[in-house]
Tab-separated table of C-alpha atoms and ligand atoms in Angstrom:
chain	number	residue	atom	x	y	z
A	13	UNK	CA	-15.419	0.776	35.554
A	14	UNK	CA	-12.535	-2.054	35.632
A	15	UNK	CA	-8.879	-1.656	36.235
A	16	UNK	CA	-8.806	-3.418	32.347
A	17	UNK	CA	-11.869	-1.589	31.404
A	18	UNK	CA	-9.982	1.867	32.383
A	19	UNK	CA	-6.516	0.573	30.851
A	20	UNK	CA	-8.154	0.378	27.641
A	21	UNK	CA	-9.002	4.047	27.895
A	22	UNK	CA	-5.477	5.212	27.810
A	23	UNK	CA	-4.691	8.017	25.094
A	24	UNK	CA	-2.489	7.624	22.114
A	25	UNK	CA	0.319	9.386	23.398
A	26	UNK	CA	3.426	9.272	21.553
A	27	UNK	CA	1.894	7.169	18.524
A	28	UNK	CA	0.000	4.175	18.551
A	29	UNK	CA	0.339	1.406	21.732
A	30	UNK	CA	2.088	-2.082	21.248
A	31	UNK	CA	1.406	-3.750	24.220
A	32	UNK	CA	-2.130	-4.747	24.130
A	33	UNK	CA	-2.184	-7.835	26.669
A	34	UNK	CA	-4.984	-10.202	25.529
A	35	UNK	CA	-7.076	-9.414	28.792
A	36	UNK	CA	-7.345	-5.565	27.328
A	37	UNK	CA	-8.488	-6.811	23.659
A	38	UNK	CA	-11.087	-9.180	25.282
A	39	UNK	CA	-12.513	-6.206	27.474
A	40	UNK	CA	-12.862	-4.507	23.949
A	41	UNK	CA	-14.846	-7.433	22.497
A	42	UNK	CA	-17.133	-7.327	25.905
A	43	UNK	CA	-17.829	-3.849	25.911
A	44	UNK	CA	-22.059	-2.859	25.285
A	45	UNK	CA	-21.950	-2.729	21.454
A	46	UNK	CA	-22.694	1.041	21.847
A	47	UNK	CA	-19.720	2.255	23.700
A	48	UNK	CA	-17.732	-0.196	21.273
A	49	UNK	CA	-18.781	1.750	18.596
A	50	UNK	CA	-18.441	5.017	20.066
A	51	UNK	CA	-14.681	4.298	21.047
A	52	UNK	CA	-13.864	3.070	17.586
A	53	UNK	CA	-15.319	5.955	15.661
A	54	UNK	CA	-13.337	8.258	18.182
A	55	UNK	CA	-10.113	6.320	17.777
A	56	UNK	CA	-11.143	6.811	13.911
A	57	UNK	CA	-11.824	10.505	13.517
A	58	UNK	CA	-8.593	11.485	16.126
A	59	UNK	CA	-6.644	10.243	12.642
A	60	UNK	CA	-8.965	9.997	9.903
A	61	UNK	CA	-11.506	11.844	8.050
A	62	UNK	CA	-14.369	9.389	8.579
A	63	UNK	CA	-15.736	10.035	5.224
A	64	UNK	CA	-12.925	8.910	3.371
A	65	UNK	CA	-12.775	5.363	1.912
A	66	UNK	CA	-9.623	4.066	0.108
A	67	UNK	CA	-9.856	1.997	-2.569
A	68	UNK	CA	-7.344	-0.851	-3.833
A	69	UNK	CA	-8.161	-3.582	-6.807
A	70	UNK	CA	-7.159	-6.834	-6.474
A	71	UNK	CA	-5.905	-9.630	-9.548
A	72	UNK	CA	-5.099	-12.552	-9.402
A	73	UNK	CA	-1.884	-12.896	-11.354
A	74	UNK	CA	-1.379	-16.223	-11.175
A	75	UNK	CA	-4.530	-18.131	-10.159
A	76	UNK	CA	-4.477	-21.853	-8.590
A	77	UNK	CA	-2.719	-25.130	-8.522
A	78	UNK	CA	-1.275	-24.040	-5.081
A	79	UNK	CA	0.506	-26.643	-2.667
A	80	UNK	CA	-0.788	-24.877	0.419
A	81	UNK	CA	-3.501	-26.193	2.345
A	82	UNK	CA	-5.265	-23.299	4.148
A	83	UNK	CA	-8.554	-24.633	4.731
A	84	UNK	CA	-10.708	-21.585	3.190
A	85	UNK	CA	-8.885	-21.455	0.188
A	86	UNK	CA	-10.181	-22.659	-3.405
A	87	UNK	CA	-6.867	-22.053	-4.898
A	88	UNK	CA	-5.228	-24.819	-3.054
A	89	UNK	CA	-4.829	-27.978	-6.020
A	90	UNK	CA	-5.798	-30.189	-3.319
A	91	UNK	CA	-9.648	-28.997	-3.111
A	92	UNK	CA	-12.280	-29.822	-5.737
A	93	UNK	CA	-13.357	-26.437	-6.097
A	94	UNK	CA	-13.484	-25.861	-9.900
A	95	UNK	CA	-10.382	-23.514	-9.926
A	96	UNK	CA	-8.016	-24.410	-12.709
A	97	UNK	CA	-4.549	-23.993	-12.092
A	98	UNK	CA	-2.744	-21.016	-14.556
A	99	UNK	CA	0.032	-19.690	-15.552
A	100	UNK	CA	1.752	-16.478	-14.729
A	101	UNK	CA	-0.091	-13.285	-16.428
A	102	UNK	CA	1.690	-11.318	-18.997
A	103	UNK	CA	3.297	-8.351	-18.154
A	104	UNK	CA	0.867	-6.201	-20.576
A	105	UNK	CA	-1.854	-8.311	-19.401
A	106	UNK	CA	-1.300	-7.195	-15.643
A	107	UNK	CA	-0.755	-3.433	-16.958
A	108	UNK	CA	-3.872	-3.407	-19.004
A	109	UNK	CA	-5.677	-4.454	-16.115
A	110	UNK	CA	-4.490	-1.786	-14.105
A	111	UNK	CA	-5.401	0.805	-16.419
A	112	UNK	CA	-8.500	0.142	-16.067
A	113	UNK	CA	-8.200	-0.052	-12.564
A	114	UNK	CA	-6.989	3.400	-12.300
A	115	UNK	CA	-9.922	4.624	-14.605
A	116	UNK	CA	-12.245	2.654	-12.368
A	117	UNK	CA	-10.998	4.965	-9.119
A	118	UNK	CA	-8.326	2.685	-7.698
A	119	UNK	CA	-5.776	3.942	-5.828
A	120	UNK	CA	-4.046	0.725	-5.225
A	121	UNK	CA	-3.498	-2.034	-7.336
A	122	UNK	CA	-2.618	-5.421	-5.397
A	123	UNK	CA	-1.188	-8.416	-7.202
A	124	UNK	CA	-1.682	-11.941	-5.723
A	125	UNK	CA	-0.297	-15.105	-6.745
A	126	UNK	CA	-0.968	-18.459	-5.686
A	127	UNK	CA	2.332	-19.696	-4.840
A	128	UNK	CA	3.908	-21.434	-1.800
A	129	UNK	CA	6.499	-18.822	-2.223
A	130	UNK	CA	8.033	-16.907	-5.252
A	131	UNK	CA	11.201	-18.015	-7.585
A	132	UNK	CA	13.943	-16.482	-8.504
A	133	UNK	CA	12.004	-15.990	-12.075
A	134	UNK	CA	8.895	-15.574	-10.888
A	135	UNK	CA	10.261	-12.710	-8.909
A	136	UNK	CA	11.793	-10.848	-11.642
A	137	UNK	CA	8.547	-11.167	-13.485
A	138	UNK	CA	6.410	-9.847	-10.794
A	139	UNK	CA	9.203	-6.901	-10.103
A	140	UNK	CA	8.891	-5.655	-13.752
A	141	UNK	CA	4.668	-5.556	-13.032
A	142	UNK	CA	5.733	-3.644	-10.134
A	143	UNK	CA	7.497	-0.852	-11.764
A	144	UNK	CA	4.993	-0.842	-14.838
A	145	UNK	CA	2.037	-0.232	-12.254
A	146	UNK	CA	3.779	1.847	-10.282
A	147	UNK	CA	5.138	4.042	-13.403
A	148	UNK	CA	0.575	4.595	-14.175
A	149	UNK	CA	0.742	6.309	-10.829
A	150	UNK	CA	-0.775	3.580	-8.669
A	151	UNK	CA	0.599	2.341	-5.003
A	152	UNK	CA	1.540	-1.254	-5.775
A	153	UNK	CA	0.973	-4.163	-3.325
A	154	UNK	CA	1.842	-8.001	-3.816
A	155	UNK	CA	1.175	-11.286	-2.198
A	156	UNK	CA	3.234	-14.034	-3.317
A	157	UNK	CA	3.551	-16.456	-0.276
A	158	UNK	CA	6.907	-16.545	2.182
A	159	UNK	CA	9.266	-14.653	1.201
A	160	UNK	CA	13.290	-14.504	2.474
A	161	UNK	CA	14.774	-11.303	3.512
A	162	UNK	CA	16.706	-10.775	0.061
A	163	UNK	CA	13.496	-11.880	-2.207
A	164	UNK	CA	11.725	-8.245	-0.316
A	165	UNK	CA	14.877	-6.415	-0.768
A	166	UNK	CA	14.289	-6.980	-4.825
A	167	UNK	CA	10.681	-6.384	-4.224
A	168	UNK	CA	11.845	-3.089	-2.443
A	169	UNK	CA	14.247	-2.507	-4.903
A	170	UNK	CA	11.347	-2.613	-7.891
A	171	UNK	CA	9.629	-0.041	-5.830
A	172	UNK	CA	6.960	-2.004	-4.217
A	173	UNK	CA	5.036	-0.248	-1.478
A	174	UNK	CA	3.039	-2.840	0.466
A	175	UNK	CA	3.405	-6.897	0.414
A	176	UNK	CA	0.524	-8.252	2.093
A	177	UNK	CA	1.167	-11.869	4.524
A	178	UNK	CA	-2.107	-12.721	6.890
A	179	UNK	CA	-1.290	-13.956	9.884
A	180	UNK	CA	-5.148	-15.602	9.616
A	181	UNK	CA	-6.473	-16.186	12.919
A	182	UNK	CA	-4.630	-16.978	16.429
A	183	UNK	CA	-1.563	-18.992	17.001
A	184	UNK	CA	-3.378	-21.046	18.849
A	185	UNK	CA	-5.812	-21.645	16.147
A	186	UNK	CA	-4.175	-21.446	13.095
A	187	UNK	CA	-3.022	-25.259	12.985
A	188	UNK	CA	-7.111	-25.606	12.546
A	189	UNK	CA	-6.661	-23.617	9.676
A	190	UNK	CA	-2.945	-24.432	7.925
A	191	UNK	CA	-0.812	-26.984	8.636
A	192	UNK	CA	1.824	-26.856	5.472
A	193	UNK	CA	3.560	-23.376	6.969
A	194	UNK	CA	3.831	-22.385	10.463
A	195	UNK	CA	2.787	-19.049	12.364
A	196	UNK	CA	6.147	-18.497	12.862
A	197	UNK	CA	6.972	-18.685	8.904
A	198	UNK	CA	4.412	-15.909	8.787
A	199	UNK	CA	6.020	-13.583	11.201
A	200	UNK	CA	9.237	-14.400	9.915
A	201	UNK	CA	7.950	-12.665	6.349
A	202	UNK	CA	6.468	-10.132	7.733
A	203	UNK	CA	9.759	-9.390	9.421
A	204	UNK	CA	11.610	-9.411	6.363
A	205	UNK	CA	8.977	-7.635	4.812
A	206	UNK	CA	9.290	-4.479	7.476
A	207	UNK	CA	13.301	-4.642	7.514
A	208	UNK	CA	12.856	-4.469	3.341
A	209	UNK	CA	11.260	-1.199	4.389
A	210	UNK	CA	8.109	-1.895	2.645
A	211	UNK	CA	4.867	-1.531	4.241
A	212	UNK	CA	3.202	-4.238	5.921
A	213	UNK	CA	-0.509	-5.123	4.832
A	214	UNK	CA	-1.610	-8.027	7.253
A	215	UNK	CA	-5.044	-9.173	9.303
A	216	UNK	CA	-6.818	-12.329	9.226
A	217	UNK	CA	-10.451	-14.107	8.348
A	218	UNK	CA	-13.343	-14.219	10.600
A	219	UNK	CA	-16.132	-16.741	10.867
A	220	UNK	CA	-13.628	-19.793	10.158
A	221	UNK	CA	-14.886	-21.744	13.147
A	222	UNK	CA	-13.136	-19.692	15.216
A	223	UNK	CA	-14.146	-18.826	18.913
A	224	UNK	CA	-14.054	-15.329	20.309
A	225	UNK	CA	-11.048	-15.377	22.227
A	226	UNK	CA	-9.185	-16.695	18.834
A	227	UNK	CA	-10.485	-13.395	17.206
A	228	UNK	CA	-8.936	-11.927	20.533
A	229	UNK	CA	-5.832	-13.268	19.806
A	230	UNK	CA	-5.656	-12.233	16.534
A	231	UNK	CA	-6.252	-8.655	17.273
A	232	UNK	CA	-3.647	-8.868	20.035
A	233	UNK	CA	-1.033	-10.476	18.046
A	234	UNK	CA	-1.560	-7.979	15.169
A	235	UNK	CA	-1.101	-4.868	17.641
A	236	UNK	CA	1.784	-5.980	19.529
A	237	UNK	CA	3.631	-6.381	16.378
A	238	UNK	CA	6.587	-3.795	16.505
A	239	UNK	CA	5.499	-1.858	13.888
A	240	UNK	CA	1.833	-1.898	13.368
A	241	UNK	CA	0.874	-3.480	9.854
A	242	UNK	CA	-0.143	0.026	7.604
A	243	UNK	CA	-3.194	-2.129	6.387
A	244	UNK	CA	-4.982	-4.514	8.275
A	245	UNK	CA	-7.669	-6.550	5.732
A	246	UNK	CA	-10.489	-7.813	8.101
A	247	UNK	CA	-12.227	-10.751	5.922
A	248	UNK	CA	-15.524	-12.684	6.425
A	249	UNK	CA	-15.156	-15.725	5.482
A	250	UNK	CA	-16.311	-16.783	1.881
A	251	UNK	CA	-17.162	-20.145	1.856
A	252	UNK	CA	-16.218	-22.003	-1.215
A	253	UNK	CA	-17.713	-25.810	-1.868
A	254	UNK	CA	-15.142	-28.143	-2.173
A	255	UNK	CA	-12.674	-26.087	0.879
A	256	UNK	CA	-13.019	-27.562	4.255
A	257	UNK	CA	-14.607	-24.887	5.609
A	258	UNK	CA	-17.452	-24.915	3.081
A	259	UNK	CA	-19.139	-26.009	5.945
A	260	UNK	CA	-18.153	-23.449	8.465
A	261	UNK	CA	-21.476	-22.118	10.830
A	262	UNK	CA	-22.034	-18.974	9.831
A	263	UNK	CA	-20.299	-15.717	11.875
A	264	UNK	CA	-23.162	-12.880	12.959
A	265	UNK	CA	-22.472	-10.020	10.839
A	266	UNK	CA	-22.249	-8.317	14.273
A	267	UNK	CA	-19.476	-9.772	15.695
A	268	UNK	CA	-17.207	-9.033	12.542
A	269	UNK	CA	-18.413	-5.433	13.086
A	270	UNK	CA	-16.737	-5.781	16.557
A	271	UNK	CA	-14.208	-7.269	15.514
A	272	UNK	CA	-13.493	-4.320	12.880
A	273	UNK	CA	-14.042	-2.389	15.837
A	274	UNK	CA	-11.458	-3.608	18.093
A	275	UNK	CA	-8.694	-3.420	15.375
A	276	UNK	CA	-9.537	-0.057	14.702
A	277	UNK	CA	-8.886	0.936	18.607
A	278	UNK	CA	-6.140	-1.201	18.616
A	279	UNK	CA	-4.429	0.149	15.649
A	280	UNK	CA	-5.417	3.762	15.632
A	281	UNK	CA	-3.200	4.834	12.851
A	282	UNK	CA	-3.792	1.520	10.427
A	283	UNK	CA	-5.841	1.483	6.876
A	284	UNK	CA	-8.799	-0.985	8.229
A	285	UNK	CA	-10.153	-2.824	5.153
A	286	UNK	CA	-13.093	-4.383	4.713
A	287	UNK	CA	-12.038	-7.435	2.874
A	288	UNK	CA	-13.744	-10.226	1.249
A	289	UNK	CA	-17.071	-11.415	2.210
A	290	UNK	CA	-18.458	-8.096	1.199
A	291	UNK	CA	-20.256	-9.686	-1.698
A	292	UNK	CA	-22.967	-11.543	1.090
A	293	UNK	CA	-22.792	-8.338	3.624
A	294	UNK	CA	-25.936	-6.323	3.396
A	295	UNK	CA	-25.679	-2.818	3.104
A	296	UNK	CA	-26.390	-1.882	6.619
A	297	UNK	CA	-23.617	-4.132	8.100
A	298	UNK	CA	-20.894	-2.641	5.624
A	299	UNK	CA	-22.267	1.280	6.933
A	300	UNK	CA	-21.775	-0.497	10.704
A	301	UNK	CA	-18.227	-1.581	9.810
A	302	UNK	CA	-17.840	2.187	8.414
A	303	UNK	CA	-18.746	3.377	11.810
A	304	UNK	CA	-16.358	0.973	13.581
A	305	UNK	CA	-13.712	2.427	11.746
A	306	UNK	CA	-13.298	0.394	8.312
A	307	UNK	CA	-11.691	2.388	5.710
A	308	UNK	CA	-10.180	0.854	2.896
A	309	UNK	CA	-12.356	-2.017	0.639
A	310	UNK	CA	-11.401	-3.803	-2.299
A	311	UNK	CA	-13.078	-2.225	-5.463
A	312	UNK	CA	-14.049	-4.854	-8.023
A	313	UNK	CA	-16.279	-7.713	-9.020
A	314	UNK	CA	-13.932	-10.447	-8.473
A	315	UNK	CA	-11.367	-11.160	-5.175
A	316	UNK	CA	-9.314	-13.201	-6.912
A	317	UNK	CA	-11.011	-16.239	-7.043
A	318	UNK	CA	-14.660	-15.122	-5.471
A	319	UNK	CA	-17.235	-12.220	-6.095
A	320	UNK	CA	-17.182	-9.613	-4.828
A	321	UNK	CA	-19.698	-6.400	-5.073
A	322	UNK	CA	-19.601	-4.011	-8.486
A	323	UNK	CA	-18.036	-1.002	-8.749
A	324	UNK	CA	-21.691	1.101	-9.392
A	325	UNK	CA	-22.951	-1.181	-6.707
A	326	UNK	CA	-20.429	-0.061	-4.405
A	327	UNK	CA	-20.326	3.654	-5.748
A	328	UNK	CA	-24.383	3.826	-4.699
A	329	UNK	CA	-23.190	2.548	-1.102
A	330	UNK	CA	-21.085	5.584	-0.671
A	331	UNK	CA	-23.303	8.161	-2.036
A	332	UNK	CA	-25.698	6.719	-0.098
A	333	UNK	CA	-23.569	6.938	2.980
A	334	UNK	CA	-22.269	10.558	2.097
A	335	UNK	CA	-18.699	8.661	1.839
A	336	UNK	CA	-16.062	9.417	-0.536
A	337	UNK	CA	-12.838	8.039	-2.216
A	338	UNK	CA	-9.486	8.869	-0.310
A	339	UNK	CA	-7.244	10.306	-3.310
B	421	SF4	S1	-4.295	-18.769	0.748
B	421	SF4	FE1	-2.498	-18.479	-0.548
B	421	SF4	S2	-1.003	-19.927	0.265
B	421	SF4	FE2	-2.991	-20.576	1.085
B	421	SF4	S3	-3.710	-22.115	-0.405
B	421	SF4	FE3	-4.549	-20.127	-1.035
B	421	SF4	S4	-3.123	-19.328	-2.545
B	421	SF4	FE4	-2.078	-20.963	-1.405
């Protein structure tokens, strides 16, 4: 065994590392797909019950017409992708929708809205959803854009528990990817975010055109953040016609379950969730990313803008898999 390969095998002692170096997280990703797997459902039953699957619903609460250009994104205004720009939701709109949510066996309802970042108005709006969701009994999450340090205090002050800010793919990447905010704008809101006291929900997309060492430095970034995000979406790429990366090559299913994998090791204590992209995943990739140590997905038919699987076709998948909902 390597020096790196034997680093990598250092308990959790004390709570969860934050100094993966990038040559550790590539020794992950090289690793015989076996012991990968084996590793990663360790790290996942020392502090889960491997059987347990949370669930969060997603809306979109205000859909399109964004000035952003992130290349995988059909709510941007400048792609053709058939996504008309709207307005705001209603507040009893939002709270019907979370009802139902609740009934449906959500535990968390996340609110997204297509904006560059939020104003002033637009924040009070979105607080009072906050406090109605969070008044049914649901976690709350939102994902407005950048934010400034006193925009999450209100946020914090309405009672949100998670805001959710990707940080996408690499830094050295991302300008592939984004070019109308900067890497450092991200970790600027996520900083704001975690001084807010609110918890952090932040991964990244796979299969963008990305190589392997940018998944590396994903992974690496997202576990050397001071505080480890609490959720960490892993997403497969959904290619939309009319985005720039409609014509993206196509990632094997295997190396997202790796990469699931590796941010499960590297982030021991961290919800995992299998994002979007589930919609085109068979069945027998989403029980691999299980294994690896996935353990939150998005319940629903629609991720904001694109499908997603339905709730009895999900339900089968974890009866099948003897898998149940985290309450
Ligand atoms: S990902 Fe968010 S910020 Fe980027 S274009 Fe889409 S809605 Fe806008």
């Amino acid at each position: 065994m390597s020096l790196a390969q034997d680093n990598i095998r250092r308990p959790v002692l004390g709570g969860p590392r934050h100094d993966w170096t990038r040559a550790q997280v590539r020794d992950l990703f090289a690793l015989p797909f076996p012991e990968l797997m084996f590793r990663a459902a360790q790290t996942h039953r020392e502090n889960f019950d491997p059987a347990e699957v949370q669930i969060s619903t997603l809306l979109s609460i205000k859909t399109g017409g964004c000035p952003e250009d992130c290349a995988y994104c059909p709510q941007a205004a400048r792609y053709d992708t058939g996504v008309k720009a709207e307005k705001l939701m209603s507040l009893d709109a939002v709270l019907a929708e979370a009802r139902a949510a609740k009934d449906g066996g959500a535990s968390r309802f996340c609110m997204g809205a297509a904006w560059r970042s939020p104003k002033d108005r637009d924040l009070d709006n979105v607080c009072a959803m906050v406090e109605g969701v969070k008044a049914l009994g649901l976690e709350t999450c939102v994902t407005l854009g950048m934010l400034e340090a006193q925009q999450a205090k209100r946020l914090k002050d309405s009672g949100l528990d998670y805001y959710n800010h990707n940080l996408d793919t690499s830094p050295e990447y991302y300008s592939e990817i984004i070019t109308t905010r900067t890497y450092q704008d991200r970790l600027d809101t996520l900083a704001h975010v975690r001084e807010a006291g609110i918890h952090v929900c932040c991964g990244g997309i796979v299969g963008m055109g990305e190589g392997l060492e940018d998944r590396v430095g994903m992974i690496a970034t997202l576990a050397s953040l001071p505080v480890h995000p609490e959720s960490v979406p892993i997403n497969m790429l959904v290619q939309v016609e009319g985005t720039p990366l409609a014509v993206a090559g196509k990632l094997d299913p295997l190396d997202f379950v790796r990469t699931i994998a590796v941010a499960r090791i590297c982030m021991p204590a961290s919800m995992v969730r299998l994002s979007a992209g589930r919609e085109d995943m068979s069945e027998e990739t989403q029980a691999l990313c299980f294994l690896a140590g996935a353990n939150s997905i998005f319940y629903g038919p629609k991720l904001l803008t694109t499908p997603n699987p339905g709730r009895d076709r999900d339900m089968a998948l974890l009866e099948n898999l003897g898998m149940r909902k985290m309450e």
